[in-house]
PDB file of C-alpha atoms in Angstrom:
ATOM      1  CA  UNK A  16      20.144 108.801 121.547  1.00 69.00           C
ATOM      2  CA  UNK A  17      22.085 109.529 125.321  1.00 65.00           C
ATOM      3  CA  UNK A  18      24.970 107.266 123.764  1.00 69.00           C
ATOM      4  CA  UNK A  19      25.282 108.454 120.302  1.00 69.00           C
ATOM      5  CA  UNK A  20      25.536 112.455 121.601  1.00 68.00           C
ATOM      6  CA  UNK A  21      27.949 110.489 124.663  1.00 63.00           C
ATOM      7  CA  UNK A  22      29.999 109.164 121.504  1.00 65.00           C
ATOM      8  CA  UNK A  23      29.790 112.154 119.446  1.00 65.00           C
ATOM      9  CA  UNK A  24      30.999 113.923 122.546  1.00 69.00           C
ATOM     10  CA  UNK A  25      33.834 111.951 123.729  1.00 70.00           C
ATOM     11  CA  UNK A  26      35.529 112.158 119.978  1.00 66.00           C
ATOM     12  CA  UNK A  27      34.975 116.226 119.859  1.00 64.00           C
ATOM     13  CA  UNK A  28      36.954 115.864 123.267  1.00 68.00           C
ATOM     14  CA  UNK A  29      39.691 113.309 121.730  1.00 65.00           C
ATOM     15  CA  UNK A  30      39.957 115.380 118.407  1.00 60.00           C
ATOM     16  CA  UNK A  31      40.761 118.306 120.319  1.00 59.00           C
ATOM     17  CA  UNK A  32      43.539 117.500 121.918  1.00 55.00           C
ATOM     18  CA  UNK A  33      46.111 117.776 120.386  1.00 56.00           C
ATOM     19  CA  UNK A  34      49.236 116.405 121.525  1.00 56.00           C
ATOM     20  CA  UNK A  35      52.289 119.293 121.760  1.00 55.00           C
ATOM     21  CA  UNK A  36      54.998 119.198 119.195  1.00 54.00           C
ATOM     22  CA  UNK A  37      58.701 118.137 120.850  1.00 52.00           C
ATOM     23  CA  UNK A  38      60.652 121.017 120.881  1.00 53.00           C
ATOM     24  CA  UNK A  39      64.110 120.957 119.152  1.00 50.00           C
ATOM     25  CA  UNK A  40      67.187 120.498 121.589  1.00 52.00           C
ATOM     26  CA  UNK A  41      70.636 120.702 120.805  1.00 53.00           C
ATOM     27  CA  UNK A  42      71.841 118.745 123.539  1.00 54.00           C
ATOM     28  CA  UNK A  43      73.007 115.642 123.196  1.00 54.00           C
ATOM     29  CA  UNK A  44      71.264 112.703 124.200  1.00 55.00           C
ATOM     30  CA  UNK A  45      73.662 111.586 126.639  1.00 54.00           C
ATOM     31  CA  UNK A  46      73.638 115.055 128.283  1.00 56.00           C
ATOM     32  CA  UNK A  47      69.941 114.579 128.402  1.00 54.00           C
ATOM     33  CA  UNK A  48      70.503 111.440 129.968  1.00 53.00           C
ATOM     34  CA  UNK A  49      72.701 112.551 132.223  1.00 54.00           C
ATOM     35  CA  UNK A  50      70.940 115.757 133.566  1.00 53.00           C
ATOM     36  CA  UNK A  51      67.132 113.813 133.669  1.00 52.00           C
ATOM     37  CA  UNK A  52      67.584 110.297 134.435  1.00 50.00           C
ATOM     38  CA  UNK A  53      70.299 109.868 137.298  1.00 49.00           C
ATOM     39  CA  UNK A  54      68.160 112.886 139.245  1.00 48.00           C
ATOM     40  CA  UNK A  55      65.024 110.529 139.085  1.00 46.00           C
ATOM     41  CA  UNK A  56      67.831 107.606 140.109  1.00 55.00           C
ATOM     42  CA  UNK A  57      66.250 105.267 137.073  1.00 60.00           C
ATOM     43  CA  UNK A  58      68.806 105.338 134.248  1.00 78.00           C
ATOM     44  CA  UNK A  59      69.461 102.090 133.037  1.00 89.00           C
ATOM     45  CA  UNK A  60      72.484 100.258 132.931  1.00 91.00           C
ATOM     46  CA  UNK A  61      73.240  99.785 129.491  1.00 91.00           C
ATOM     47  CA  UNK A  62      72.955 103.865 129.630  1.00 91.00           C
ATOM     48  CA  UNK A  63      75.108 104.081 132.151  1.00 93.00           C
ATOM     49  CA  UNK A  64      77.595 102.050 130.666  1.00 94.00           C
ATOM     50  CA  UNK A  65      77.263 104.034 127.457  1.00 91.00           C
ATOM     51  CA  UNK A  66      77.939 107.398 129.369  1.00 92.00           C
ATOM     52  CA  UNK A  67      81.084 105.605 130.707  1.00 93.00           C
ATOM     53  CA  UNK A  68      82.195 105.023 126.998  1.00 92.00           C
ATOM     54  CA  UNK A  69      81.353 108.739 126.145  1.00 91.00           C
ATOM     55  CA  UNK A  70      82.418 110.287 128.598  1.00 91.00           C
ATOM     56  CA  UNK A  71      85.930 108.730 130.037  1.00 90.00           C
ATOM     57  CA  UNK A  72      88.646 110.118 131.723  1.00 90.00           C
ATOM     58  CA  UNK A  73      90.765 106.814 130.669  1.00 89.00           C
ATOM     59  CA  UNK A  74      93.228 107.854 128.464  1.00 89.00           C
ATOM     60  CA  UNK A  75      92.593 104.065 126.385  1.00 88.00           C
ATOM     61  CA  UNK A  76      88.673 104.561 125.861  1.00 90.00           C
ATOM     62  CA  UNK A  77      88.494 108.339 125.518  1.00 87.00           C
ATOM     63  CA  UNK A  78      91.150 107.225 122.525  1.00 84.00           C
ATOM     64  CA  UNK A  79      87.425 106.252 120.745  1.00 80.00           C
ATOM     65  CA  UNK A  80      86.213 109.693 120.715  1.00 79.00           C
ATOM     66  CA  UNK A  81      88.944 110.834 118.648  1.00 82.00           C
ATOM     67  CA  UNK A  82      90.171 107.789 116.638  1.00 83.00           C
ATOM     68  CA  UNK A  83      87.423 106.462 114.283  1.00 81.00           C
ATOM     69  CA  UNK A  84      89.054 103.242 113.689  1.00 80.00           C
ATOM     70  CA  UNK A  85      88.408 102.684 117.715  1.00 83.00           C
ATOM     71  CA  UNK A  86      85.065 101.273 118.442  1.00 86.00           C
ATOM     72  CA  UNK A  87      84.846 101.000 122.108  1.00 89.00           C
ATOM     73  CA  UNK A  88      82.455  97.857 123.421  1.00 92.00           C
ATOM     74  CA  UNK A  89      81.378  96.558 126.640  1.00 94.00           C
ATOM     75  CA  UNK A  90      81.595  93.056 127.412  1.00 93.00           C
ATOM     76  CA  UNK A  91      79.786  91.879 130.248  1.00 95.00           C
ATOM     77  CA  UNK A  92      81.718  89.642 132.763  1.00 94.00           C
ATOM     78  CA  UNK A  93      79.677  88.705 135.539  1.00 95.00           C
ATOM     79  CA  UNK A  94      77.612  89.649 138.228  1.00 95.00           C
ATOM     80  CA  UNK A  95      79.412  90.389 141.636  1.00 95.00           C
ATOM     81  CA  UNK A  96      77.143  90.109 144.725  1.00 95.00           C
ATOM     82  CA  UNK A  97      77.922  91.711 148.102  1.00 92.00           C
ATOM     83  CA  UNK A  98      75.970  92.757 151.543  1.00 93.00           C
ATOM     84  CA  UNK A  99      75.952  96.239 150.817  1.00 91.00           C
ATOM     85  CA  UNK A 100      75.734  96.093 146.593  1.00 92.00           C
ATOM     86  CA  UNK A 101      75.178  94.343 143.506  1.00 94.00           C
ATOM     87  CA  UNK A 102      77.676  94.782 140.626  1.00 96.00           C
ATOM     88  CA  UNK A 103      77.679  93.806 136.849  1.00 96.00           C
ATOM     89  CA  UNK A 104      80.796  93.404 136.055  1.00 96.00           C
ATOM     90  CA  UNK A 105      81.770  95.295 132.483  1.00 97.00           C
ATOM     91  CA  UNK A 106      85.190  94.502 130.030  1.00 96.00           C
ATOM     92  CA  UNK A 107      85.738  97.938 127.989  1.00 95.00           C
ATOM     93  CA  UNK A 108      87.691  97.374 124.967  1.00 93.00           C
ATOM     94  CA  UNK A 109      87.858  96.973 121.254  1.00 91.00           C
ATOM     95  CA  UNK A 110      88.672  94.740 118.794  1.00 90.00           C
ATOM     96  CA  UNK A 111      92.157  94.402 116.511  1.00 87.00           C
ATOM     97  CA  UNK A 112      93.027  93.018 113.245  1.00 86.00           C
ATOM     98  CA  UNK A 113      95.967  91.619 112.557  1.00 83.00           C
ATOM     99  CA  UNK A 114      98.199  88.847 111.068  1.00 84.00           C
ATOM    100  CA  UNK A 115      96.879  86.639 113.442  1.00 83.00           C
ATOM    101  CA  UNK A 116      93.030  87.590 113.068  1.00 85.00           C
ATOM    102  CA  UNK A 117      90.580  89.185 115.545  1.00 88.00           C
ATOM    103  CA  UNK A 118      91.399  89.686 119.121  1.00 90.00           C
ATOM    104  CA  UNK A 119      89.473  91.833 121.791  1.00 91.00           C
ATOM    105  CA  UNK A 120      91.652  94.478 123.377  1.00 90.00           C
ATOM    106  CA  UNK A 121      90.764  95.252 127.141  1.00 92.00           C
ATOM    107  CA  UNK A 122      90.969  99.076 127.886  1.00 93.00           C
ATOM    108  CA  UNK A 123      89.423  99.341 131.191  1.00 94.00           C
ATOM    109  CA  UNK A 124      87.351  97.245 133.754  1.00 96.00           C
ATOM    110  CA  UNK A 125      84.083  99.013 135.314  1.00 96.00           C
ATOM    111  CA  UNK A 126      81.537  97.954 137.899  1.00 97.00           C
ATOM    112  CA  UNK A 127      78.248  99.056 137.878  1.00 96.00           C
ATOM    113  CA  UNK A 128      75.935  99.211 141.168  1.00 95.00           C
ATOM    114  CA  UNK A 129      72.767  98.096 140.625  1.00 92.00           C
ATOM    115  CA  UNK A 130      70.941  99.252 143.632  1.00 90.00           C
ATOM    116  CA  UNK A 131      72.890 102.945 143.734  1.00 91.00           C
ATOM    117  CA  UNK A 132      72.996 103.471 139.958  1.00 92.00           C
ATOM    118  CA  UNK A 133      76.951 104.054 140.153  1.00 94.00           C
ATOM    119  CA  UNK A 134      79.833 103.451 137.715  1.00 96.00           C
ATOM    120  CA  UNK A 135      83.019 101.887 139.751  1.00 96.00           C
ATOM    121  CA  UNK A 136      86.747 102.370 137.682  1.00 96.00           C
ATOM    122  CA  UNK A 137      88.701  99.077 138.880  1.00 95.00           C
ATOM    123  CA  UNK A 138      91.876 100.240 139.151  1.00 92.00           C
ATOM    124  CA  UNK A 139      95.056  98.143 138.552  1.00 91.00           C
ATOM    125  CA  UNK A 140      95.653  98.435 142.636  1.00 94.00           C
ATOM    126  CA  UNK A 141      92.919  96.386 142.503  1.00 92.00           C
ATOM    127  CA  UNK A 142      90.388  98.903 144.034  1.00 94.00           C
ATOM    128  CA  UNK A 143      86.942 100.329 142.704  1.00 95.00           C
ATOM    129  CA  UNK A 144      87.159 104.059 142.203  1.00 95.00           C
ATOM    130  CA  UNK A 145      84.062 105.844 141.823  1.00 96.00           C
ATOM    131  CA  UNK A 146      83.524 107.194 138.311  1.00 94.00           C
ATOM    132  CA  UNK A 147      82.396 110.812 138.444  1.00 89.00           C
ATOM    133  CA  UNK A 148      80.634 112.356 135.142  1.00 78.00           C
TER     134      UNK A 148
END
């Protein structure tokens, strides 16, 4: 008897609570990304990455934003280890058709910290510039 009003109990508990409805935003997800995430320092890289895409100053892959035959990709490269970071190492370009067939274009280099969550430009002065969003 203790158990069955203990069951009866616990569902009038569970079938009460209702879970809330998500509220309509009209941000967009990377701004949501963006404004959440890199606060709590646990945005992933692949997001990270893709906010680099977005959100370029580099006159080559910003080109993607406006051109819809553009499709910007990231290539990984390799993994770069130091004594003060880790870096993947990302190849930002896109593919073109021609004559010839199918080549891969490459529109900008980037390094991403793994331990500090930061995108890294390589510029062709062969330095890493902080990427700023």
């Amino acid at each position: 008897m203790k158990k069955r009003i203990l069951y009866l109990m616990t569902g009038l508990t569970m079938g009460c609570n209702r879970p809330e409805k998500a509220q309509y935003t009209a941000q967009s997800p990377h701004k949501i990304i963006k404004e959440n995430q890199i606060r709590a320092n646990t945005i992933s890289v692949d997001s990270l990455v893709s906010l680099y895409i977005h959100h370029s100053n580099n006159e080559l892959v910003a080109r993607s934003q406006t051109d819809l035959s553009v499709h910007e990709e990231a290539l990984f490269d390799q993994e770069v280890k130091t004594d003060s970071a880790n870096y993947l190492v990302y190849n930002i370009g896109h593919d073109v058709k021609d004559d010839d067939g199918q080549r891969f274009i490459s529109d900008s280099w980037i390094y991403v910290d793994t331990l500090k969550r930061k995108v890294f430009e390589y510029t062709p002065d062969e330095k890493l510039v902080e990427w700023k969003h």
